[in-house]
Structures are given as structure tokens and as C-alpha cells.
């Protein structure tokens, strides 16, 4: 375990990913033998629409996608890539087992002729159009496709395989497009739906009395376990849960020891001295730095923060003092400094747009800009004026434009004015461009200076000795904490913080705040029982020992997990009865009843809309709104329950709506409410259909038993 951590810290993520993947593949080979404890008597990774998906079928799809990945990326997939590939393989199997069935029912096919048409015919696939753009004109050229296909047989095998993999994806994608287009054509609203849409705009005026549940103190309400269980049993549909697991865990952080830190500090001191006298700064930094950019060229517009130190003079040969931030030392050397061909400047502006593009409109904008300019010259704060008067996105940051160069995309009139200015400060007059009038301030004078900089970064790391010591602590804890009570007692005696992570799903990779913790979820679902203490898990920067504290099976939630929520609802039911009894003993107007009820009650008038769930003075309350529209003008209700209290209503005005001779405009509203079926636009309706098909398929995902 310690060796793997050392490799990760000293040799990079690629090496450790390779080692981890190799070990994982070796372990899987053993696990999938006929006597593997994981497999038992089944070899399926799940079920989709009644079809069992065998491990072999799933792995074949993973292998296919892994091959495509290798062809397209020029390398084999690493462990993180494999996670994504497995997910893509599962989604592909869902498409094949759910959507292909739907395609068959509808007679949707994509012929070979259609594929040819997508590649080199009249309906070229957008991806191919993008691939074969003429670099000289920026326009797609069909002849480029034909030429490419004619030369494909002579192309390297990898290139041919890549093209064939891409071409094989065209037909399924086109079939999905046809399905979406077919759904798009089903969007329709009849006259009754149009009339209903028109009627939903009806409003009524009501007087109301509202008494929230919090007007009754919790202290006067007693709730028993029997009542909580009864409530849960009678509301089963509201408390269905997916299968999940809970853990308590202790962490042993992997941190460099004092000796480790001293070792790196000594190394940095030596590197600092060597860098000062190095002949080839670029090569020296590339060999010795842990950073991803050991050598770079920096212009004023891309200066990193660590180079913008006004306390030092950045001359060739300057080496900054090593700085320790977090777990990393860093220092840099100016290798070269020269004047580039392009000037850069840092500036701010305030833009005044004209309301109308007329002489009068321009004149008014110019006058306003000059008035504000005079205020700034008289001492007004530029950033505050920009925030108050600016009319573009820079107003929220005080007009700051940052650094930009002579070849930037700013309009020419603006750049001419800025780069003609010497030094820094406020331009004496406003500048006109096609966007309006600008007040401009040069924050840093123009500069042509370019730096070439070598930067060394050295990370603190934990030595093998340190890793072994920390691991032994975790291993000793795991060995001695043989059960739940021992786990808690030992953690307290050792001064370890006990943290929890709940509702861990069977395919989760993240557990609580711990990322890349798939090993913990795998253990929970394949090895552990409630009360089991784990072996040591090695995560990114810590060793973890976990205790399986609870399991929620698929179905009705455990009372312990929803106790707080159900307690609140049972209390609200009891409060509702108390409030109703009290209100039914009152009489008079709502104002008089409010005063007689006492603290918490309120009354008022509100206009309610049938197409809204919001009740002014009450809040979200579709029940109250529906009740109001069921009443006739002048009719009142008895006290009734809403989400957060008790309401009484009287309809004071209900004019209704005039009957229309034509509801066509409202038919369009109904049709457009569904938006587009296209997932690339607004996916609401299409996503609902997708979800419905997947739900109907009753998918069982058991990949957690294998990965």
C-alpha cells in the first residue's frame, strides 16, 4: 500500500493508474472464476426490459468502446477512462434493449443508402461537414470527402479503423434523430385543450384568514413512536427509497513528516543555488520541476500572479526566493527579457450608449458622458461611476477591461485612443465608437516587454517510512476494532474524529466528502454486513477505516431515517386539529376572528390565478387556489388544511371569462409549452418520454457486484 502511494507522489498519475489497473485486472481474473464468492450462481450484470445482460455481453461492449477509444486517442484507456466507457456501454445497451424495440414497433430503419447519403450525398452529417472544411475558404467541400474515401484503403490501419468506427455510429444516431422528429410531429392541441388554456387565466378575488402551524408551540404536542409508524405505513408511496448503505469512518491523513519536509526543503535549497548558475534554464526546470509549466513565455496580458511582484526588479538572471504555499515550494528565474512587436495596456472604461441612433440621441449621450467625466476629474471614484453609469458587462467590475493588445478584437477607434496615450491616467475627453461614448482610464502604461521564465515547483511528499507508519496506525485500528462498540470506543480513546456518510448507492464512486472512493461502496455491497469493520482503504490523501452502520433496502424508508420529517408532519396534523377547533368556536369577520385567535393569525385579500400555485399572504398553496375556484361568489369555506397552516376563504368577486369565438391563439400556447423534443434545445418533453421508457423497462443495474 505504501509503495503505491510513493509511486503516486513521486512518479505521477499515469504510472499509478497503470499499476492500479494492472492489479485490478489481475484481481478480476480471480474473481470471475467459477468459484468466485461474488458471482454465486449468476453471471449477469443487470436486466434491461426483461433481458438479462451477461457479464460477457457487457464486457464485449466495453471492449468495443475501449478499442474505439484507443483508435481515436492513440492510447489505451486509463482507469478513469474505463469508468466512463463502462457507463457509455451500459447506456448503449439501454438504447439497444429499450429504444431499438420502439424503433422496430414504429418501423424506423436507416438503410445503407441513407448512410452513404450522410457521408457523401445531399444530406451530409454535420460532423463530416466539420471534418472536411476547406482551410482556404472555411466552407465544406464534398470533394474532400470523396478524395479521402478513395485514399482510405491505402491509409494506415489505425486511420481506417477510426473511420469505420465513426461510420458505424452514423446509423444509430440517425435512427434516434428520426425518432425525435417523429415525436416532434405528434405535438398537437385540440380545441378543448385550447379552451382549457384560456380558462386557466381566470382570476378570483378572495378574503382569507390564515393561521400557520407555528402559531401552536411544539412543546404542547406529544408524538409517540406508534403514531410515527402509523403515519409512515399510511403514506408508503411518499417514502419509497432506493437501496443504500450508511457508514461511520475514521481517517488517517497522509501528510509529510517533519523529516520529509526537511528533506524537500534541503532539496529546494540546492535547486535554488543550481538554478542561479544554470546554463540552460529551460532544460533545468523541465528536469527538476514537479509543475506542468516549467518554462514559459509571458507577455503583459498573460502574466501569472506570481510574476506580478512590484517589490522586485525583474531583470535577466533574477531568481525569486522559494515560497512555500500549502504543500508546494515554488521559485522562478528570469531567463530572458526583451521588447516584443506588440504593445499591451491595462485599461478601464465607462460606456454610454445612445437611446436613439439620431443626432439628438448621440448628442445627449455625449453630454452625459462628458458630465460624468468632469465629476471624475473633480475627484469622483472611477469604479463607482462605472458601476452607476456603465451600460456594458464591465460595469459590475468597476469598468475593468484587463490587459489587451494592439491586435485584440476591440474596435479600432478605442484602441487608437488608448495606445496613443503616454503613461497612465484618465483620457482628457470621451472617445466615440460604434457602441457609444467611452470614458477611458489607462491603469498600466503600454508595454512591449516579454519575459521568458523558468519556474520550479517541488511538492512535499510522504516518504515510504512515513507512509508505512501511518498505514500501520490505520491497520492496527482496523484489527482492534472488531465490532461496532469497539470501533467507537477505540476512536474516542485514540482521539480520532468519527465522521459519517449516508445513503451510499451501490454504484457510487464518491462517498460523503471522499472522492474516488469506489472501493468503499464495493465493500459495503459485496463483503460487509451491518456492524462489520473494514480493512484499510487507501484513498487519494488518506487511509480510511469504515464501519457499516446501516442498510436501507429498496422499498419503504426506515423510520430512523425519516423520523424528523414524519415527526413534523404528525405534529402539524395535531396542530391542525387544535387550530380548527379554535377557529370553529369563533365568529364575526376575518379581522375579528384574527384578533380573537391571537398571535400568528393573519387576514387579508388576494387575487388568485387559476394557472398559479402562489397565494399572496399564504405562500405555495395549490389546494387553497383550487378550493377558491370551486366556490361561487359570496361563498365561504370552513377551516381547511394547506401545506403550512389552516385557511378560511370567502370569494368576494368571481367575474369569470368571456367566451371566445376562436381559441386558435391558445392552441399554439399549449403546443409550445412542450418546447422542442430536441435534447440540444429544451429537453423537457423528450426527457419525460425517455424517462418513461426507461422506467417501464424496469432496469436492474447490478454492475456493482463486478466493478
XYZ file of C-alpha atoms in Angstrom:
707
model
C 0.000 0.000 0.000
C 2.752 2.412 0.914
C 4.585 1.602 -2.319
C 1.565 2.611 -4.385
C 1.293 5.947 -2.585
C 5.023 6.598 -3.119
C 4.648 5.889 -6.820
C 1.695 8.236 -6.990
C 3.524 11.083 -5.268
C 6.880 10.684 -6.998
C 6.139 9.316 -10.454
C 2.783 10.817 -11.424
C -0.757 9.719 -12.017
C -0.056 7.844 -15.253
C 2.235 5.307 -13.555
C -0.102 4.691 -10.626
C -3.109 4.404 -12.960
C -1.245 1.727 -14.922
C -0.211 -0.170 -11.792
C -3.691 0.095 -10.242
C -5.353 -1.031 -13.472
C -2.985 -3.998 -13.802
C -3.707 -5.065 -10.216
C -7.425 -4.585 -10.775
C -7.357 -6.723 -13.925
C -5.455 -9.437 -12.051
C -7.977 -9.410 -9.213
C -10.923 -9.535 -11.635
C -9.421 -12.592 -13.327
C -9.559 -14.378 -9.990
C -12.970 -13.073 -9.012
C -14.655 -14.302 -12.144
C -13.506 -17.890 -11.823
C -16.352 -20.331 -11.379
C -15.970 -20.445 -7.597
C -15.823 -16.664 -7.077
C -17.748 -15.625 -3.992
C -19.102 -12.591 -5.848
C -20.755 -14.413 -8.667
C -22.515 -17.106 -6.801
C -24.769 -18.766 -9.373
C -25.243 -15.748 -11.621
C -23.186 -14.184 -14.333
C -25.377 -11.185 -15.096
C -24.548 -7.522 -14.636
C -28.187 -6.494 -14.798
C -31.512 -6.697 -16.537
C -32.979 -4.319 -19.135
C -36.588 -4.650 -20.317
C -36.686 -8.284 -19.206
C -33.448 -9.192 -20.959
C -30.603 -10.417 -18.774
C -27.293 -8.757 -19.586
C -24.465 -11.214 -19.070
C -21.052 -10.167 -17.896
C -19.609 -11.429 -21.185
C -22.046 -9.328 -23.269
C -21.390 -6.246 -21.206
C -17.629 -6.739 -21.302
C -17.781 -7.236 -25.079
C -19.425 -3.819 -25.383
C -16.810 -2.331 -23.048
C -14.044 -3.899 -25.153
C -15.572 -2.473 -28.319
C -15.763 1.030 -26.897
C -12.289 0.700 -25.377
C -10.940 -0.215 -28.806
C -12.635 2.828 -30.337
C -11.161 4.957 -27.563
C -7.677 3.626 -28.281
C -8.055 4.269 -32.016
C -9.305 7.817 -31.520
C -6.919 8.817 -28.740
C -3.786 6.933 -29.653
C -3.515 5.294 -26.222
C -5.191 2.678 -24.080
C -7.848 3.905 -21.630
C -6.767 4.516 -18.047
C -8.884 3.693 -15.002
C -10.838 6.977 -15.132
C -11.448 6.455 -18.847
C -12.698 2.930 -18.168
C -15.288 4.257 -15.722
C -16.719 6.481 -18.458
C -16.519 3.690 -21.034
C -18.437 1.292 -18.775
C -21.129 3.917 -18.283
C -21.323 4.509 -22.037
C -21.538 0.749 -22.609
C -24.455 0.490 -20.175
C -26.287 3.380 -21.848
C -25.692 1.770 -25.240
C -27.260 -1.455 -24.001
C -30.256 0.524 -22.741
C -30.652 2.051 -26.203
C -30.390 -1.358 -27.842
C -32.832 -3.074 -25.496
C -35.334 -0.261 -24.990
C -35.225 2.184 -27.857
C -34.423 -0.297 -30.633
C -37.613 -2.103 -29.653
C -39.521 1.168 -30.008
C -37.875 1.792 -33.372
C -38.986 -1.646 -34.516
C -42.591 -1.052 -33.447
C -42.604 2.179 -35.444
C -40.828 0.727 -38.463
C -37.903 3.109 -38.165
C -34.880 1.960 -40.170
C -31.756 3.532 -41.615
C -30.738 1.972 -44.921
C -27.240 1.614 -46.338
C -28.213 4.174 -48.975
C -29.028 6.663 -46.231
C -25.620 6.154 -44.629
C -23.947 6.796 -47.988
C -26.061 9.921 -48.350
C -24.926 11.073 -44.897
C -21.284 10.606 -45.865
C -21.078 11.905 -49.432
C -24.587 12.632 -50.670
C -27.009 15.535 -50.340
C -27.585 15.267 -46.586
C -24.082 15.258 -45.163
C -23.794 14.570 -41.451
C -22.829 17.776 -39.549
C -19.754 16.091 -38.078
C -18.450 15.222 -41.539
C -19.140 18.773 -42.696
C -16.985 19.965 -39.825
C -14.186 17.475 -40.561
C -13.887 18.373 -44.232
C -13.929 22.155 -44.253
C -11.692 23.719 -46.894
C -8.982 25.568 -44.890
C -8.717 28.239 -47.569
C -12.411 29.104 -47.761
C -13.768 27.861 -44.434
C -16.560 26.102 -46.391
C -17.358 22.387 -46.510
C -16.177 20.721 -49.716
C -17.810 17.394 -50.666
C -14.931 16.582 -52.985
C -12.623 16.455 -49.955
C -14.757 13.614 -48.580
C -14.654 11.714 -51.871
C -10.872 12.118 -52.098
C -10.456 10.915 -48.520
C -12.602 7.815 -49.088
C -10.726 6.953 -52.283
C -7.436 7.046 -50.394
C -8.735 5.159 -47.337
C -7.598 1.711 -48.495
C -4.029 2.978 -48.633
C -4.283 4.695 -45.243
C -2.652 3.282 -42.090
C -4.740 0.561 -40.339
C -5.403 2.800 -37.337
C -6.858 5.519 -39.555
C -9.076 3.040 -41.398
C -10.296 1.549 -38.133
C -11.038 5.001 -36.739
C -13.124 5.914 -39.779
C -15.053 2.635 -39.743
C -15.820 3.099 -36.038
C -17.106 6.586 -36.737
C -19.138 5.476 -39.764
C -20.781 2.700 -37.729
C -22.135 5.328 -35.320
C -23.982 7.253 -38.036
C -26.927 4.876 -38.476
C -27.867 4.665 -34.748
C -27.598 8.438 -34.432
C -29.825 8.959 -37.492
C -32.350 6.471 -36.136
C -32.514 8.439 -32.879
C -32.986 11.640 -34.878
C -35.869 10.093 -36.796
C -37.467 9.036 -33.528
C -37.152 12.531 -32.108
C -38.570 14.050 -35.293
C -41.496 11.646 -35.162
C -42.213 12.692 -31.588
C -41.923 16.304 -32.683
C -44.680 15.724 -35.245
C -47.019 14.353 -32.570
C -47.252 17.695 -30.815
C -50.873 18.754 -31.123
C -53.533 20.501 -29.083
C -57.258 20.118 -29.719
C -59.849 22.828 -29.231
C -60.732 21.623 -25.740
C -57.119 21.943 -24.605
C -57.028 25.423 -26.133
C -60.199 26.393 -24.259
C -58.735 24.973 -21.035
C -55.585 27.034 -21.536
C -57.701 30.180 -21.949
C -59.767 29.334 -18.858
C -56.599 28.862 -16.791
C -56.047 32.626 -16.957
C -59.228 33.218 -14.905
C -58.843 35.032 -11.577
C -60.930 35.384 -8.437
C -60.729 37.862 -5.554
C -60.884 36.375 -2.063
C -60.797 37.424 1.561
C -58.882 34.973 3.718
C -57.874 34.091 7.243
C -54.616 32.170 7.603
C -53.244 30.566 10.772
C -49.800 28.933 10.312
C -48.941 25.805 12.258
C -46.142 27.573 14.096
C -48.766 29.567 15.997
C -49.089 26.439 18.148
C -45.946 25.709 20.165
C -44.222 22.342 19.631
C -43.996 21.920 23.385
C -47.743 21.318 23.707
C -47.678 18.454 21.187
C -46.641 14.911 22.129
C -45.836 12.347 19.439
C -45.392 8.614 20.085
C -43.452 6.032 18.085
C -46.724 4.262 17.395
C -48.124 7.392 15.730
C -44.975 7.822 13.650
C -45.110 4.208 12.470
C -48.789 4.551 11.646
C -48.153 7.711 9.605
C -45.312 6.033 7.701
C -47.465 2.973 6.957
C -50.313 5.113 5.617
C -48.010 7.202 3.405
C -45.868 4.457 1.908
C -45.866 5.947 -1.592
C -44.238 9.146 -0.325
C -41.394 7.344 1.424
C -40.072 4.868 -1.099
C -36.284 4.698 -1.110
C -33.598 3.223 -3.319
C -31.198 0.716 -1.795
C -28.424 2.446 0.162
C -25.865 1.950 2.911
C -24.557 4.076 5.787
C -21.101 4.149 7.336
C -19.129 5.742 10.120
C -15.428 6.118 9.424
C -12.149 7.412 10.738
C -9.427 8.950 8.604
C -5.662 8.787 8.874
C -4.418 11.704 6.725
C -1.331 11.078 4.609
C 0.870 14.042 5.468
C 4.617 14.564 5.184
C 6.513 14.177 8.438
C 8.905 16.799 9.791
C 11.767 14.762 8.336
C 10.038 14.605 4.930
C 9.515 18.386 4.900
C 13.131 18.967 5.885
C 14.301 16.673 3.072
C 12.335 18.652 0.456
C 13.482 21.978 1.971
C 17.103 20.866 1.591
C 16.418 19.780 -1.981
C 14.818 23.144 -2.779
C 17.791 24.995 -1.282
C 20.179 23.074 -3.524
C 17.977 23.552 -6.614
C 17.757 27.269 -5.874
C 21.556 27.531 -5.895
C 21.845 25.380 -9.028
C 19.201 27.395 -10.909
C 21.075 30.635 -10.287
C 24.081 29.264 -12.185
C 22.284 27.036 -14.698
C 23.297 27.475 -18.341
C 20.072 26.083 -19.792
C 17.191 27.272 -17.611
C 14.532 25.572 -19.722
C 16.158 22.147 -19.567
C 16.986 22.504 -15.863
C 13.382 23.395 -14.975
C 11.926 20.648 -17.175
C 14.093 18.014 -15.423
C 13.683 19.223 -11.846
C 10.213 20.821 -11.555
C 7.063 18.996 -10.463
C 4.892 21.647 -12.176
C 3.142 21.314 -15.532
C 4.660 24.538 -16.938
C 8.346 24.591 -16.011
C 9.234 27.132 -18.696
C 7.067 29.761 -20.351
C 6.925 32.962 -22.356
C 4.858 35.694 -20.737
C 3.515 38.917 -22.209
C 1.762 41.574 -20.111
C -1.654 40.142 -20.962
C -0.848 36.689 -19.576
C 1.369 37.452 -16.600
C 0.758 34.878 -13.848
C 0.089 36.285 -10.394
C 3.420 35.004 -9.059
C 5.276 37.139 -11.617
C 3.459 40.381 -10.741
C 5.551 41.300 -7.716
C 6.133 45.066 -7.643
C 8.626 44.708 -4.785
C 11.298 43.168 -7.032
C 13.011 44.265 -10.249
C 12.511 41.612 -12.886
C 15.811 41.617 -14.707
C 17.544 38.781 -16.547
C 19.138 36.414 -14.042
C 16.825 37.339 -11.167
C 15.805 34.328 -9.046
C 12.937 34.733 -6.590
C 13.112 33.442 -3.042
C 11.489 29.979 -2.598
C 7.922 30.337 -1.356
C 6.035 27.566 0.461
C 2.280 27.621 -0.220
C 0.274 24.670 1.015
C 2.310 21.564 0.207
C 4.429 23.113 -2.528
C 7.596 25.195 -2.839
C 7.945 27.430 -5.871
C 10.506 29.895 -7.213
C 11.359 31.293 -10.643
C 14.197 32.724 -12.699
C 14.030 35.427 -15.395
C 15.845 33.767 -18.282
C 15.307 36.465 -20.875
C 13.658 39.850 -21.224
C 13.101 41.703 -24.487
C 10.775 44.055 -26.314
C 8.131 42.262 -28.359
C 6.423 43.503 -31.509
C 3.001 44.108 -29.920
C 2.158 46.614 -27.214
C -0.204 45.732 -24.369
C -2.071 48.006 -21.999
C -4.344 47.643 -18.979
C -7.353 49.966 -19.002
C -10.853 50.611 -17.695
C -13.797 52.370 -19.309
C -17.351 53.579 -18.798
C -19.642 53.141 -21.816
C -22.573 55.473 -22.512
C -24.922 54.160 -25.198
C -27.333 56.428 -27.019
C -31.038 55.669 -26.666
C -31.716 56.525 -30.320
C -29.263 56.464 -33.220
C -30.016 60.045 -34.184
C -28.069 63.276 -33.908
C -30.146 64.204 -30.882
C -29.648 60.798 -29.254
C -25.885 60.839 -29.814
C -25.643 64.404 -28.555
C -27.471 63.518 -25.339
C -25.207 60.501 -24.704
C -22.075 62.562 -25.353
C -23.231 65.302 -22.993
C -23.938 62.777 -20.233
C -20.538 61.103 -20.722
C -18.721 64.429 -20.513
C -20.680 65.403 -17.394
C -19.559 62.205 -15.628
C -16.007 62.731 -16.913
C -15.938 66.154 -15.245
C -17.084 64.568 -11.959
C -14.240 62.025 -12.136
C -11.725 64.790 -12.872
C -13.084 66.592 -9.817
C -12.389 63.592 -7.593
C -15.289 61.155 -8.055
C -14.294 57.490 -7.818
C -13.942 55.951 -11.305
C -15.112 52.471 -10.257
C -18.206 53.849 -8.522
C -19.068 55.949 -11.592
C -18.605 52.880 -13.804
C -20.883 50.842 -11.574
C -23.522 53.601 -11.603
C -23.419 54.703 -15.245
C -21.766 51.896 -17.228
C -24.029 50.150 -19.764
C -21.992 47.028 -20.551
C -20.767 43.983 -18.642
C -17.722 45.767 -17.217
C -19.907 47.997 -15.014
C -20.129 45.258 -12.362
C -16.320 45.220 -12.002
C -15.702 48.964 -11.999
C -15.161 49.204 -15.752
C -12.054 47.000 -15.677
C -11.079 45.701 -19.129
C -7.898 43.977 -18.015
C -4.905 43.687 -20.339
C -5.334 43.754 -24.118
C -3.045 44.144 -27.096
C -2.901 46.126 -30.298
C -4.244 43.122 -32.223
C -7.132 42.483 -29.814
C -10.728 42.446 -31.029
C -11.584 45.858 -29.576
C -12.892 48.398 -32.123
C -10.120 50.370 -33.796
C -11.195 53.827 -32.560
C -10.973 52.613 -28.977
C -7.534 51.029 -29.460
C -6.197 54.088 -31.294
C -7.137 56.339 -28.377
C -5.694 54.012 -25.715
C -2.396 53.176 -27.414
C -1.795 56.811 -28.392
C -1.833 57.770 -24.720
C 1.518 58.052 -22.940
C 1.832 56.793 -19.376
C -1.233 56.045 -17.322
C -4.239 58.099 -16.289
C -7.579 59.467 -17.479
C -8.006 60.408 -21.148
C -8.921 64.079 -21.366
C -12.057 63.596 -23.494
C -14.601 60.905 -24.264
C -13.992 58.577 -27.217
C -16.719 57.740 -29.717
C -17.094 54.258 -31.234
C -19.962 52.386 -32.866
C -21.046 51.268 -29.378
C -21.326 54.717 -27.809
C -19.109 57.150 -25.902
C -16.331 55.888 -23.636
C -14.630 57.454 -20.646
C -11.236 55.722 -20.618
C -8.593 55.354 -17.941
C -5.230 53.729 -18.646
C -4.430 51.754 -15.493
C -0.983 50.487 -16.525
C 1.009 52.174 -19.285
C 1.515 50.288 -22.522
C 4.365 47.819 -22.543
C 6.126 45.683 -25.143
C 8.104 43.694 -22.573
C 8.219 39.917 -22.915
C 9.706 37.603 -20.285
C 10.986 34.058 -20.623
C 10.738 32.435 -17.214
C 11.826 29.144 -15.686
C 9.702 28.092 -12.721
C 10.476 25.282 -10.328
C 7.778 23.675 -8.195
C 8.562 20.981 -5.653
C 5.784 19.223 -3.775
C 6.148 17.967 -0.249
C 5.694 14.207 -0.209
C 5.447 11.444 2.303
C 8.362 9.038 2.364
C 7.963 5.267 2.467
C 8.791 5.350 6.150
C 6.067 7.918 6.823
C 3.510 6.075 4.697
C 4.261 2.796 6.428
C 3.944 4.422 9.843
C 0.554 5.972 9.028
C -0.656 2.766 7.422
C 0.336 0.730 10.491
C -1.735 3.066 12.673
C -4.770 2.545 10.432
C -4.169 -1.206 10.212
C -3.844 -1.521 13.993
C -7.123 0.365 14.437
C -8.862 -1.911 11.914
C -7.527 -5.022 13.649
C -8.514 -3.968 17.179
C -11.937 -2.504 16.278
C -13.627 -5.873 15.783
C -17.182 -4.567 16.127
C -19.377 -1.515 16.388
C -18.833 -0.775 20.087
C -15.076 -1.372 19.809
C -14.938 0.956 16.794
C -16.453 3.887 18.703
C -14.542 3.194 21.927
C -11.183 2.894 20.184
C -11.782 6.010 18.064
C -12.586 8.032 21.187
C -9.591 6.678 23.078
C -7.312 7.433 20.108
C -8.659 10.973 19.706
C -9.935 10.250 16.180
C -12.870 12.161 14.730
C -15.706 9.889 13.679
C -17.415 11.041 10.502
C -20.437 9.600 8.734
C -21.587 9.108 5.167
C -25.173 8.083 4.477
C -27.278 6.932 1.540
C -24.366 5.421 -0.338
C -25.689 3.844 -3.548
C -24.378 0.613 -4.981
C -22.652 2.246 -7.961
C -21.358 5.343 -6.166
C -17.770 6.409 -6.641
C -17.986 9.280 -4.188
C -18.683 8.521 -0.523
C -19.547 11.561 1.551
C -16.745 14.051 1.006
C -14.361 11.333 -0.225
C -13.850 11.215 -3.982
C -12.585 8.165 -5.871
C -13.893 6.004 -3.030
C -15.434 3.266 -5.166
C -13.599 0.657 -3.062
C -15.714 1.585 -0.022
C -19.026 1.230 -1.878
C -17.852 -2.074 -3.388
C -17.005 -3.366 0.099
C -20.367 -2.280 1.505
C -22.399 -4.140 -1.108
C -20.257 -7.218 -1.617
C -18.467 -8.021 1.632
C -19.879 -6.121 4.599
C -22.803 -6.616 6.918
C -24.155 -4.119 9.436
C -21.605 -3.915 12.247
C -18.660 -5.003 10.082
C -15.431 -3.003 10.370
C -13.453 -2.697 7.149
C -9.834 -3.279 6.339
C -7.800 -0.182 5.491
C -8.860 1.710 2.352
C -6.188 3.765 0.619
C -7.711 6.891 -0.935
C -6.111 9.916 -2.560
C -4.594 11.554 0.521
C -5.755 9.409 3.409
C -6.205 5.933 4.796
C -9.758 5.173 5.906
C -11.310 2.518 8.167
C -15.099 2.260 7.939
C -17.904 0.748 9.991
C -21.071 -0.435 8.208
C -23.742 1.226 10.360
C -26.978 0.631 8.481
C -28.675 -0.593 5.304
C -31.736 0.761 3.571
C -33.201 -1.873 1.300
C -35.204 -0.835 -1.740
C -38.725 -0.004 -0.651
C -40.236 1.732 2.358
C -37.830 4.026 4.209
C -36.651 3.084 7.666
C -38.352 5.161 10.334
C -34.999 6.192 11.789
C -34.020 7.856 8.510
C -37.217 9.905 8.182
C -38.108 10.374 11.845
C -37.534 14.146 11.874
C -39.668 14.744 8.775
C -42.513 12.494 9.899
C -42.449 13.920 13.412
C -43.002 17.369 11.905
C -45.917 16.135 9.792
C -47.620 14.314 12.658
C -47.226 17.390 14.832
C -48.724 19.513 12.057
C -51.715 17.173 11.873
C -52.289 17.592 15.611
C -51.803 21.348 15.366
C -54.325 21.452 12.508
C -56.951 19.833 14.725
C -56.234 22.318 17.539
C -56.407 25.333 15.206
C -59.620 24.123 13.523
C -61.365 23.562 16.836
C -60.392 27.036 17.985
C -61.478 28.732 14.733
C -64.824 26.950 14.653
C -65.561 28.457 18.058
C -65.027 31.998 16.713
C -67.435 34.234 14.819
C -67.533 37.583 13.066
C -65.378 38.932 10.250
C -61.965 37.510 9.442
C -60.445 40.606 11.037
C -62.366 39.956 14.247
C -61.511 36.258 14.198
C -57.810 37.070 13.717
C -57.823 39.408 16.713
C -59.680 36.904 18.856
C -57.409 33.984 17.820
C -54.279 35.862 18.807
C -50.624 35.735 17.805
C -49.777 34.141 14.457
C -53.110 34.574 12.687
C -53.390 36.985 9.762
C -56.036 38.021 7.274
C -56.255 39.944 4.046
C -57.444 39.995 0.445
C -55.763 38.372 -2.556
C -56.278 37.927 -6.270
C -55.776 34.285 -7.182
C -54.997 32.997 -10.685
C -56.033 29.532 -11.777
C -52.703 28.998 -13.570
C -50.641 29.818 -10.469
C -49.841 27.955 -7.266
C -48.859 31.081 -5.356
C -51.207 32.623 -2.805
C -50.147 36.071 -1.606
C -50.022 36.061 2.184
C -50.133 32.265 2.406
C -47.396 31.077 0.060
C -47.329 27.957 -2.108
C -50.836 26.568 -1.837
C -52.437 24.867 -4.855
C -55.060 23.350 -2.513
C -56.275 26.799 -1.442
C -56.343 28.075 -5.030
C -58.249 25.047 -6.275
C -60.709 25.393 -3.423
C -61.270 29.082 -4.194
C -62.185 28.363 -7.824
C -64.658 25.701 -6.722
C -66.696 28.327 -4.862
C -69.326 30.694 -6.149
C -69.153 34.429 -5.489
C -70.077 35.133 -1.853
C -69.498 31.520 -0.788
C -67.181 30.736 2.153
C -65.312 27.700 3.443
C -64.875 26.098 6.812
C -61.269 25.944 8.087
C -59.194 23.576 5.920
C -55.592 22.435 5.816
C -52.917 23.696 3.434
C -49.208 22.991 3.371
C -48.148 25.173 6.305
C -51.324 26.027 8.167
C -55.106 26.421 8.194
C -57.058 28.672 5.806
C -60.598 30.048 5.606
C -61.758 31.658 2.333
C -64.603 33.818 1.066
C -64.880 34.557 -2.673
C -65.695 38.266 -2.966
C -65.523 38.611 -6.771
C -65.720 35.977 -9.498
C -66.456 37.572 -12.819
C -65.450 34.615 -14.982
C -64.167 34.869 -18.548
C -65.973 35.800 -21.716
C -66.460 33.005 -24.212
C -64.308 33.441 -27.310
C -65.269 32.616 -30.860
C -61.714 31.471 -31.683
C -59.202 29.803 -29.393
C -56.515 29.279 -32.003
C -54.008 31.519 -30.238
C -54.315 29.393 -27.096
C -53.888 26.199 -29.123
C -50.417 27.490 -30.063
C -49.642 28.213 -26.409
C -50.466 24.607 -25.459
C -48.354 23.200 -28.293
C -45.366 25.407 -27.490
C -45.483 24.614 -23.773
C -43.898 21.267 -24.537
C -40.969 23.083 -26.162
C -38.831 21.082 -28.534
C -38.160 17.379 -28.383
C -34.594 18.158 -29.368
C -32.296 17.427 -26.466
C -29.880 20.062 -27.702
C -32.530 22.736 -27.155
C -35.034 22.357 -24.309
C -35.211 18.663 -23.361
C -38.301 18.774 -21.173
C -40.747 16.697 -23.238
C -38.223 14.344 -24.813
C -36.606 13.703 -21.441
C -40.009 12.805 -19.994
C -40.529 10.244 -22.745
C -37.020 8.866 -22.259
C -37.588 8.585 -18.501
C -40.960 6.901 -19.028
C -39.487 4.285 -21.374
C -36.575 3.574 -19.034
C -38.904 3.334 -16.038
C -41.210 0.996 -17.926
C -38.220 -1.188 -18.791
C -37.619 -1.817 -15.050
C -33.850 -1.708 -15.326
C -31.805 -3.563 -12.726
C -28.208 -2.384 -12.610
C -26.030 -4.969 -10.848
C -22.661 -3.837 -12.154
C -21.711 -3.023 -8.573
C -21.089 -6.739 -7.985
C -18.313 -6.761 -10.561
C -16.752 -3.277 -10.542
